[in-house]
mmCIF file of C-alpha atoms in Angstrom:
data_model
loop_
_atom_site.group_PDB
_atom_site.id
_atom_site.type_symbol
_atom_site.label_atom_id
_atom_site.label_comp_id
_atom_site.label_asym_id
_atom_site.label_seq_id
_atom_site.Cartn_x
_atom_site.Cartn_y
_atom_site.Cartn_z
ATOM 1 C CA MET A 44 82.462 134.304 134.359
ATOM 2 C CA ARG A 45 84.026 130.972 135.312
ATOM 3 C CA ALA A 46 87.611 130.937 136.572
ATOM 4 C CA LEU A 47 90.043 128.653 138.379
ATOM 5 C CA VAL A 48 90.844 130.415 141.664
ATOM 6 C CA PHE A 49 93.692 129.816 144.103
ATOM 7 C CA THR A 50 91.666 130.012 147.339
ATOM 8 C CA ALA A 51 93.925 128.642 150.093
ATOM 9 C CA PRO A 52 97.242 126.824 150.566
ATOM 10 C CA GLY A 53 97.106 123.651 148.481
ATOM 11 C CA THR A 54 93.664 124.472 147.064
ATOM 12 C CA VAL A 55 92.324 125.684 143.727
ATOM 13 C CA GLU A 56 88.605 125.814 142.919
ATOM 14 C CA MET A 57 86.353 126.584 139.971
ATOM 15 C CA ARG A 58 84.302 129.656 140.857
ATOM 16 C CA GLU A 59 82.131 132.350 139.391
ATOM 17 C CA VAL A 60 84.071 135.633 139.405
ATOM 18 C CA PRO A 61 83.195 139.134 138.173
ATOM 19 C CA GLU A 62 83.686 139.927 134.523
ATOM 20 C CA PRO A 63 86.941 141.838 133.923
ATOM 21 C CA THR A 64 86.468 145.474 132.997
ATOM 22 C CA PRO A 65 89.333 146.901 130.911
ATOM 23 C CA GLY A 66 90.711 150.129 132.323
ATOM 24 C CA PRO A 67 92.453 152.927 130.413
ATOM 25 C CA GLY A 68 94.961 151.433 127.965
ATOM 26 C CA GLU A 69 93.724 147.881 128.558
ATOM 27 C CA VAL A 70 92.238 145.312 126.178
ATOM 28 C CA LEU A 71 89.944 142.365 126.854
ATOM 29 C CA VAL A 72 91.431 139.033 125.784
ATOM 30 C CA HIS A 73 89.178 136.020 125.267
ATOM 31 C CA VAL A 74 91.443 133.205 126.433
ATOM 32 C CA ALA A 75 92.061 130.371 123.968
ATOM 33 C CA ALA A 76 94.825 128.532 125.853
ATOM 34 C CA SER A 77 96.490 129.069 129.228
ATOM 35 C CA GLY A 78 99.373 126.940 130.467
ATOM 36 C CA ILE A 79 99.816 125.611 133.996
ATOM 37 C CA CYS A 80 103.330 126.556 135.111
ATOM 38 C CA GLY A 81 105.492 124.696 137.612
ATOM 39 C CA SER A 82 105.945 127.943 139.520
ATOM 40 C CA GLU A 83 102.169 128.027 140.054
ATOM 41 C CA LEU A 84 102.117 124.451 141.336
ATOM 42 C CA HIS A 85 104.884 125.341 143.790
ATOM 43 C CA GLY A 86 103.200 128.636 144.667
ATOM 44 C CA VAL A 87 99.913 126.975 145.632
ATOM 45 C CA ARG A 88 101.695 124.343 147.736
ATOM 46 C CA THR A 89 103.738 126.988 149.556
ATOM 47 C CA PRO A 90 102.069 130.410 149.259
ATOM 48 C CA GLY A 91 104.184 133.524 149.489
ATOM 49 C CA PHE A 92 104.831 135.174 146.146
ATOM 50 C CA ARG A 93 101.231 134.427 145.128
ATOM 51 C CA VAL A 94 98.541 135.387 147.630
ATOM 52 C CA PRO A 95 95.021 133.880 147.595
ATOM 53 C CA PRO A 96 92.383 134.520 146.485
ATOM 54 C CA LEU A 97 93.951 134.811 143.033
ATOM 55 C CA VAL A 98 93.143 133.862 139.458
ATOM 56 C CA MET A 99 96.550 132.715 138.228
ATOM 57 C CA GLY A 100 97.652 132.039 134.647
ATOM 58 C CA HIS A 101 100.524 133.957 133.040
ATOM 59 C CA GLU A 102 101.165 131.761 129.982
ATOM 60 C CA PHE A 103 98.320 132.483 127.601
ATOM 61 C CA ALA A 104 97.016 133.380 124.197
ATOM 62 C CA GLY A 105 93.618 134.322 122.818
ATOM 63 C CA ARG A 106 91.607 136.787 120.766
ATOM 64 C CA THR A 107 90.749 140.426 121.303
ATOM 65 C CA ASP A 108 87.208 141.712 120.784
ATOM 66 C CA ASP A 109 88.012 142.495 117.141
ATOM 67 C CA GLY A 110 89.205 138.922 116.509
ATOM 68 C CA THR A 111 92.939 139.606 116.505
ATOM 69 C CA ARG A 112 94.901 136.517 117.588
ATOM 70 C CA VAL A 113 97.466 137.399 120.266
ATOM 71 C CA VAL A 114 99.833 135.954 122.807
ATOM 72 C CA VAL A 115 100.391 137.991 125.964
ATOM 73 C CA ASN A 116 103.736 138.951 127.472
ATOM 74 C CA PRO A 117 102.765 138.906 131.167
ATOM 75 C CA ILE A 118 105.660 141.024 132.468
ATOM 76 C CA LEU A 119 104.491 144.538 133.289
ATOM 77 C CA SER A 120 107.443 146.873 133.845
ATOM 78 C CA CYS A 121 107.611 150.547 134.741
ATOM 79 C CA GLY A 122 109.218 151.505 131.407
ATOM 80 C CA ARG A 123 111.042 154.404 133.070
ATOM 81 C CA CYS A 124 113.908 153.022 135.154
ATOM 82 C CA ASP A 125 117.532 152.425 134.237
ATOM 83 C CA LEU A 126 116.948 148.687 133.780
ATOM 84 C CA CYS A 127 114.001 149.165 131.432
ATOM 85 C CA ALA A 128 116.100 151.640 129.428
ATOM 86 C CA LEU A 129 118.732 148.914 129.018
ATOM 87 C CA GLY A 130 116.122 146.456 127.709
ATOM 88 C CA GLY A 131 115.856 144.554 130.979
ATOM 89 C CA ARG A 132 112.124 144.825 131.574
ATOM 90 C CA ASN A 133 112.239 141.333 133.073
ATOM 91 C CA VAL A 134 114.371 142.599 135.972
ATOM 92 C CA CYS A 135 112.628 145.952 136.436
ATOM 93 C CA ARG A 136 112.568 146.736 140.138
ATOM 94 C CA GLU A 137 108.870 147.633 139.916
ATOM 95 C CA ARG A 138 107.789 144.782 137.661
ATOM 96 C CA ARG A 139 104.467 143.075 138.103
ATOM 97 C CA ILE A 140 103.270 139.884 136.466
ATOM 98 C CA ILE A 141 99.820 139.095 135.129
ATOM 99 C CA GLY A 142 98.486 136.123 137.063
ATOM 100 C CA VAL A 143 100.640 136.967 140.083
ATOM 101 C CA HIS A 144 99.996 140.608 140.909
ATOM 102 C CA THR A 145 96.895 141.048 138.717
ATOM 103 C CA PRO A 146 94.167 138.568 137.700
ATOM 104 C CA GLY A 147 95.403 136.030 135.170
ATOM 105 C CA ALA A 148 94.154 133.760 132.438
ATOM 106 C CA PHE A 149 92.802 130.692 134.225
ATOM 107 C CA ALA A 150 89.495 132.214 133.201
ATOM 108 C CA GLU A 151 87.347 132.815 130.166
ATOM 109 C CA ARG A 152 88.466 136.415 129.775
ATOM 110 C CA VAL A 153 91.174 138.690 131.160
ATOM 111 C CA ALA A 154 91.918 142.412 130.866
ATOM 112 C CA VAL A 155 95.549 143.215 130.013
ATOM 113 C CA PRO A 156 97.508 146.312 128.970
ATOM 114 C CA ALA A 157 97.460 146.781 125.201
ATOM 115 C CA GLY A 158 101.260 146.974 125.234
ATOM 116 C CA ALA A 159 101.451 143.372 126.466
ATOM 117 C CA LEU A 160 99.887 141.978 123.288
ATOM 118 C CA VAL A 161 102.019 140.269 120.643
ATOM 119 C CA ARG A 162 100.222 139.451 117.420
ATOM 120 C CA LEU A 163 100.324 135.808 116.347
ATOM 121 C CA PRO A 164 101.025 134.543 112.833
ATOM 122 C CA ASP A 165 97.838 133.242 111.247
ATOM 123 C CA GLU A 166 99.333 129.773 110.829
ATOM 124 C CA LEU A 167 100.360 129.323 114.488
ATOM 125 C CA GLY A 168 97.984 127.011 116.333
ATOM 126 C CA TRP A 169 96.696 127.613 119.836
ATOM 127 C CA THR A 170 98.762 124.797 121.334
ATOM 128 C CA ALA A 171 101.978 126.382 120.062
ATOM 129 C CA ALA A 172 100.743 129.825 121.137
ATOM 130 C CA GLY A 173 100.129 128.473 124.625
ATOM 131 C CA ILE A 174 103.783 127.457 125.082
ATOM 132 C CA VAL A 175 105.344 130.687 123.762
ATOM 133 C CA GLU A 176 105.926 132.007 127.291
ATOM 134 C CA PRO A 177 107.907 128.982 128.581
ATOM 135 C CA ALA A 178 109.729 128.848 125.237
ATOM 136 C CA ALA A 179 110.774 132.472 125.742
ATOM 137 C CA ASN A 180 112.375 131.519 129.072
ATOM 138 C CA ALA A 181 114.526 128.973 127.241
ATOM 139 C CA VAL A 182 115.430 131.409 124.455
ATOM 140 C CA HIS A 183 116.614 133.886 127.101
ATOM 141 C CA ALA A 184 118.650 131.245 128.956
ATOM 142 C CA TRP A 185 120.346 130.140 125.721
ATOM 143 C CA ALA A 186 121.234 133.759 124.946
ATOM 144 C CA LEU A 187 122.676 134.237 128.460
ATOM 145 C CA ALA A 188 124.844 131.145 127.925
ATOM 146 C CA GLY A 189 126.241 132.807 124.800
ATOM 147 C CA ALA A 190 124.220 130.787 122.258
ATOM 148 C CA PRO A 191 127.246 128.473 121.905
ATOM 149 C CA ALA A 192 126.897 126.483 118.681
ATOM 150 C CA GLY A 193 128.860 123.236 118.968
ATOM 151 C CA ALA A 194 128.510 123.075 122.762
ATOM 152 C CA ARG A 195 127.983 119.983 124.881
ATOM 153 C CA VAL A 196 124.774 120.809 126.722
ATOM 154 C CA GLY A 197 123.302 119.256 129.850
ATOM 155 C CA VAL A 198 119.743 119.936 131.028
ATOM 156 C CA ILE A 199 118.500 119.078 134.521
ATOM 157 C CA GLY A 200 114.742 118.568 134.574
ATOM 158 C CA ALA A 201 112.562 117.384 131.690
ATOM 159 C CA GLY A 202 109.558 119.496 132.535
ATOM 160 C CA ALA A 203 108.294 122.132 130.133
ATOM 161 C CA ILE A 204 111.192 124.545 130.750
ATOM 162 C CA GLY A 205 113.799 121.795 130.541
ATOM 163 C CA LEU A 206 112.385 120.414 127.296
ATOM 164 C CA ALA A 207 112.194 123.947 125.903
ATOM 165 C CA CYS A 208 115.870 124.488 126.811
ATOM 166 C CA MET A 209 116.710 121.257 125.008
ATOM 167 C CA LEU A 210 114.746 122.260 121.900
ATOM 168 C CA VAL A 211 116.233 125.767 121.818
ATOM 169 C CA ALA A 212 119.749 124.351 122.177
ATOM 170 C CA ALA A 213 119.032 121.979 119.294
ATOM 171 C CA SER A 214 117.827 124.900 117.179
ATOM 172 C CA GLY A 215 121.037 126.697 118.185
ATOM 173 C CA LYS A 216 123.145 123.816 116.823
ATOM 174 C CA ALA A 217 124.458 122.395 120.076
ATOM 175 C CA ALA A 218 126.749 119.450 119.358
ATOM 176 C CA ARG A 219 125.255 117.124 121.959
ATOM 177 C CA ILE A 220 122.360 117.473 124.391
ATOM 178 C CA GLU A 221 121.812 115.275 127.424
ATOM 179 C CA ILE A 222 118.879 115.652 129.799
ATOM 180 C CA ALA A 223 118.315 114.314 133.303
ATOM 181 C CA ASP A 224 115.031 113.613 135.084
ATOM 182 C CA ARG A 225 113.868 111.100 137.681
ATOM 183 C CA SER A 226 110.688 110.347 135.721
ATOM 184 C CA VAL A 227 110.959 107.477 133.247
ATOM 185 C CA GLU A 228 108.045 108.919 131.258
ATOM 186 C CA ARG A 229 109.710 112.306 130.926
ATOM 187 C CA ARG A 230 113.032 110.754 129.929
ATOM 188 C CA GLU A 231 111.224 108.839 127.197
ATOM 189 C CA ILE A 232 109.642 112.058 125.937
ATOM 190 C CA ALA A 233 113.014 113.824 125.915
ATOM 191 C CA ALA A 234 114.569 110.966 123.943
ATOM 192 C CA ARG A 235 111.716 111.058 121.438
ATOM 193 C CA LEU A 236 112.212 114.799 120.995
ATOM 194 C CA GLY A 237 115.877 114.336 120.145
ATOM 195 C CA ALA A 238 117.965 114.215 123.330
ATOM 196 C CA ASP A 239 121.215 112.363 122.713
ATOM 197 C CA ALA A 240 120.876 110.824 126.175
ATOM 198 C CA ALA A 241 118.175 110.893 128.858
ATOM 199 C CA THR A 242 119.218 109.657 132.302
ATOM 200 C CA PRO A 243 118.202 110.018 135.976
ATOM 201 C CA GLU A 244 121.221 112.288 136.589
ATOM 202 C CA LEU A 245 123.828 114.032 134.474
ATOM 203 C CA THR A 246 127.094 112.110 134.495
ATOM 204 C CA GLY A 247 129.240 113.650 131.776
ATOM 205 C CA GLU A 248 131.142 116.902 131.447
ATOM 206 C CA TYR A 249 129.408 119.792 129.725
ATOM 207 C CA ASP A 250 130.156 123.231 128.357
ATOM 208 C CA VAL A 251 126.715 124.521 129.377
ATOM 209 C CA ILE A 252 124.217 123.180 131.897
ATOM 210 C CA PHE A 253 120.657 124.432 132.322
ATOM 211 C CA ASP A 254 119.135 123.736 135.729
ATOM 212 C CA ALA A 255 115.389 123.826 135.193
ATOM 213 C CA VAL A 256 114.658 122.427 138.672
ATOM 214 C CA GLY A 257 116.411 124.767 141.073
ATOM 215 C CA ALA A 258 116.905 122.494 144.106
ATOM 216 C CA ALA A 259 120.063 122.518 146.216
ATOM 217 C CA ALA A 260 120.989 119.073 144.844
ATOM 218 C CA THR A 261 120.549 120.155 141.215
ATOM 219 C CA HIS A 262 122.566 123.315 141.823
ATOM 220 C CA GLU A 263 125.369 121.103 143.096
ATOM 221 C CA GLN A 264 125.028 118.697 140.169
ATOM 222 C CA SER A 265 125.089 121.522 137.635
ATOM 223 C CA LEU A 266 128.489 122.646 138.895
ATOM 224 C CA ALA A 267 129.936 119.181 139.462
ATOM 225 C CA CYS A 268 129.305 118.230 135.830
ATOM 226 C CA LEU A 269 130.432 121.526 134.338
ATOM 227 C CA ARG A 270 133.826 121.702 132.644
ATOM 228 C CA PRO A 271 136.329 124.270 133.921
ATOM 229 C CA GLY A 272 135.376 127.597 132.412
ATOM 230 C CA GLY A 273 131.860 126.424 131.623
ATOM 231 C CA VAL A 274 128.587 128.136 132.452
ATOM 232 C CA ALA A 275 125.590 126.917 134.446
ATOM 233 C CA VAL A 276 122.331 128.761 133.868
ATOM 234 C CA TRP A 277 119.822 128.412 136.678
ATOM 235 C CA LEU A 278 116.157 128.814 135.722
ATOM 236 C CA GLY A 279 114.457 126.656 138.376
ATOM 237 C CA LEU A 280 112.987 128.063 141.580
ATOM 238 C CA ALA A 281 112.326 124.961 143.665
ATOM 239 C CA ASP A 282 114.643 125.920 146.528
ATOM 240 C CA SER A 283 116.362 129.120 147.631
ATOM 241 C CA THR A 284 119.330 127.144 149.009
ATOM 242 C CA ALA A 285 122.470 127.432 146.859
ATOM 243 C CA GLY A 286 123.884 124.011 147.801
ATOM 244 C CA PHE A 287 127.263 124.164 146.064
ATOM 245 C CA ASP A 288 130.962 124.337 146.930
ATOM 246 C CA ALA A 289 132.111 127.899 146.265
ATOM 247 C CA ALA A 290 135.796 126.877 146.311
ATOM 248 C CA HIS A 291 135.116 124.379 143.525
ATOM 249 C CA LEU A 292 133.441 127.174 141.574
ATOM 250 C CA VAL A 293 136.480 129.429 141.981
ATOM 251 C CA ARG A 294 139.146 126.816 141.234
ATOM 252 C CA GLY A 295 137.355 125.709 138.074
ATOM 253 C CA GLU A 296 136.639 129.288 137.016
ATOM 254 C CA LYS A 297 133.078 128.213 136.427
ATOM 255 C CA ARG A 298 130.200 130.633 136.026
ATOM 256 C CA VAL A 299 126.664 130.559 137.377
ATOM 257 C CA LEU A 300 124.046 132.807 135.825
ATOM 258 C CA GLY A 301 120.531 133.338 137.050
ATOM 259 C CA SER A 302 117.932 133.491 134.291
ATOM 260 C CA PHE A 303 114.566 135.090 134.978
ATOM 261 C CA ALA A 304 111.875 135.197 132.305
ATOM 262 C CA TYR A 305 112.897 136.935 129.069
ATOM 263 C CA GLN A 306 113.402 140.173 127.225
ATOM 264 C CA ASP A 307 111.105 141.345 124.446
ATOM 265 C CA ALA A 308 113.379 140.005 121.699
ATOM 266 C CA ASP A 309 113.388 136.564 123.361
ATOM 267 C CA PHE A 310 109.594 136.558 123.459
ATOM 268 C CA ALA A 311 109.391 137.460 119.758
ATOM 269 C CA ALA A 312 111.883 134.707 118.879
ATOM 270 C CA ALA A 313 109.823 132.191 120.860
ATOM 271 C CA VAL A 314 106.765 132.943 118.711
ATOM 272 C CA ASP A 315 108.765 131.856 115.669
ATOM 273 C CA LEU A 316 110.268 128.772 117.329
ATOM 274 C CA ALA A 317 107.146 127.353 118.976
ATOM 275 C CA GLY A 318 105.497 126.565 115.673
ATOM 276 C CA GLN A 319 108.483 124.463 114.597
ATOM 277 C CA TRP A 320 108.484 122.042 117.540
ATOM 278 C CA ASP A 321 106.953 118.625 118.121
ATOM 279 C CA LEU A 322 104.414 119.441 120.841
ATOM 280 C CA SER A 323 103.140 115.940 121.504
ATOM 281 C CA TRP A 324 104.146 116.478 125.169
ATOM 282 C CA VAL A 325 101.530 119.235 125.531
ATOM 283 C CA ALA A 326 97.942 118.301 126.403
ATOM 284 C CA THR A 327 94.812 120.460 126.503
ATOM 285 C CA PHE A 328 91.993 120.231 129.044
ATOM 286 C CA PRO A 329 88.706 122.115 129.434
ATOM 287 C CA LEU A 330 88.899 124.930 131.963
ATOM 288 C CA ALA A 331 86.068 123.164 133.801
ATOM 289 C CA GLN A 332 88.544 120.367 134.662
ATOM 290 C CA GLY A 333 91.167 122.859 135.798
ATOM 291 C CA ALA A 334 90.992 122.116 139.535
ATOM 292 C CA GLU A 335 91.312 118.369 138.956
ATOM 293 C CA VAL A 336 94.219 118.701 136.504
ATOM 294 C CA PHE A 337 96.048 121.334 138.566
ATOM 295 C CA THR A 338 95.738 119.325 141.780
ATOM 296 C CA ALA A 339 96.977 116.121 140.145
ATOM 297 C CA LEU A 340 100.051 117.900 138.758
ATOM 298 C CA MET A 341 100.658 119.644 142.090
ATOM 299 C CA ASN A 342 100.597 116.254 143.831
ATOM 300 C CA GLY A 343 103.284 114.797 141.603
ATOM 301 C CA ARG A 344 101.690 113.421 138.446
ATOM 302 C CA ALA A 345 104.465 113.453 135.825
ATOM 303 C CA THR A 346 102.311 113.590 132.714
ATOM 304 C CA PRO A 347 101.327 115.542 130.816
ATOM 305 C CA VAL A 348 104.547 117.529 130.889
ATOM 306 C CA LYS A 349 102.565 120.611 129.922
ATOM 307 C CA ALA A 350 98.859 121.138 130.498
ATOM 308 C CA LEU A 351 96.929 123.898 128.764
ATOM 309 C CA LEU A 352 93.488 124.950 129.969
ATOM 310 C CA VAL A 353 91.032 125.815 127.214
ATOM 311 C CA PRO A 354 87.854 127.715 128.188
ATOM 312 C CA ASP A 355 85.949 126.835 125.013
ATOM 313 C CA PRO A 356 86.663 124.570 122.057
ATOM 314 C CA THR A 357 88.707 126.797 119.737
ATOM 315 C CA PRO A 358 89.469 125.495 116.246
ATOM 316 C CA GLU A 359 93.093 125.469 115.162
ATOM 317 C CA PRO A 360 93.826 127.683 112.126
ATOM 318 C CA ARG A 361 93.965 125.776 108.875
#
């Protein structure tokens, strides 16, 4: 079986790998679309959380052997701890992630636990199915912010997560949404998708700010542009440095919330939302071109915003 393998720092290669063999309680998924995530680009540049050799790919959809169309929730939790009992499988202390701790979907086939499968509506195309996982991150972040209809929303970063945050906020009836990104191309995409303003940096005052970058400078910007009493939700993982003035945080009674992945209800909501969005910012590429596409994105190419790898031509449902 052909797969895109993370083989060494800064290197991914197309290789022949053994066919996956489903174990007890597992199902074989024939991959139809698998998204390249920014966390994977960062992880290959600076290995640590992901250890080579590894077949990555945690954002994916496909078919089971019986033809059922599914999207896969890649978070594998223990299901027994206090956090799982509270619905927080995403923060389970023993969680594992498909494509990080187990082989992922940058391949033709992958074996996953049956409980990770979420059935897709017949009318949902593979492109939309392939962005359900990043969409679920944005749904979760919006919920953490309080789903504030009528809010002034700022988004830092017009990558896939940032655009998803913008689209979820629009669905949630935010009053105004502004997005910041250094890339002219990405700002143009954000404006086309409905951003009220798209600029290199946020300059206004906002009720809610989503930081989809996660650098020290964007942490600082998210708090500087937040109104007193507002909330900044940090989704990005670019830098572990906090980079902000804690006294300013206290005096403005501002809040910072970390947002990691999603809960099951967020994932289900993302399935419904993804089919409603303009996905012209998502591009598909044959798995055979995976190393070339991944490396170009890792080295700073701004477009496409979202790349999906497709093992075989798979017709969209009519």
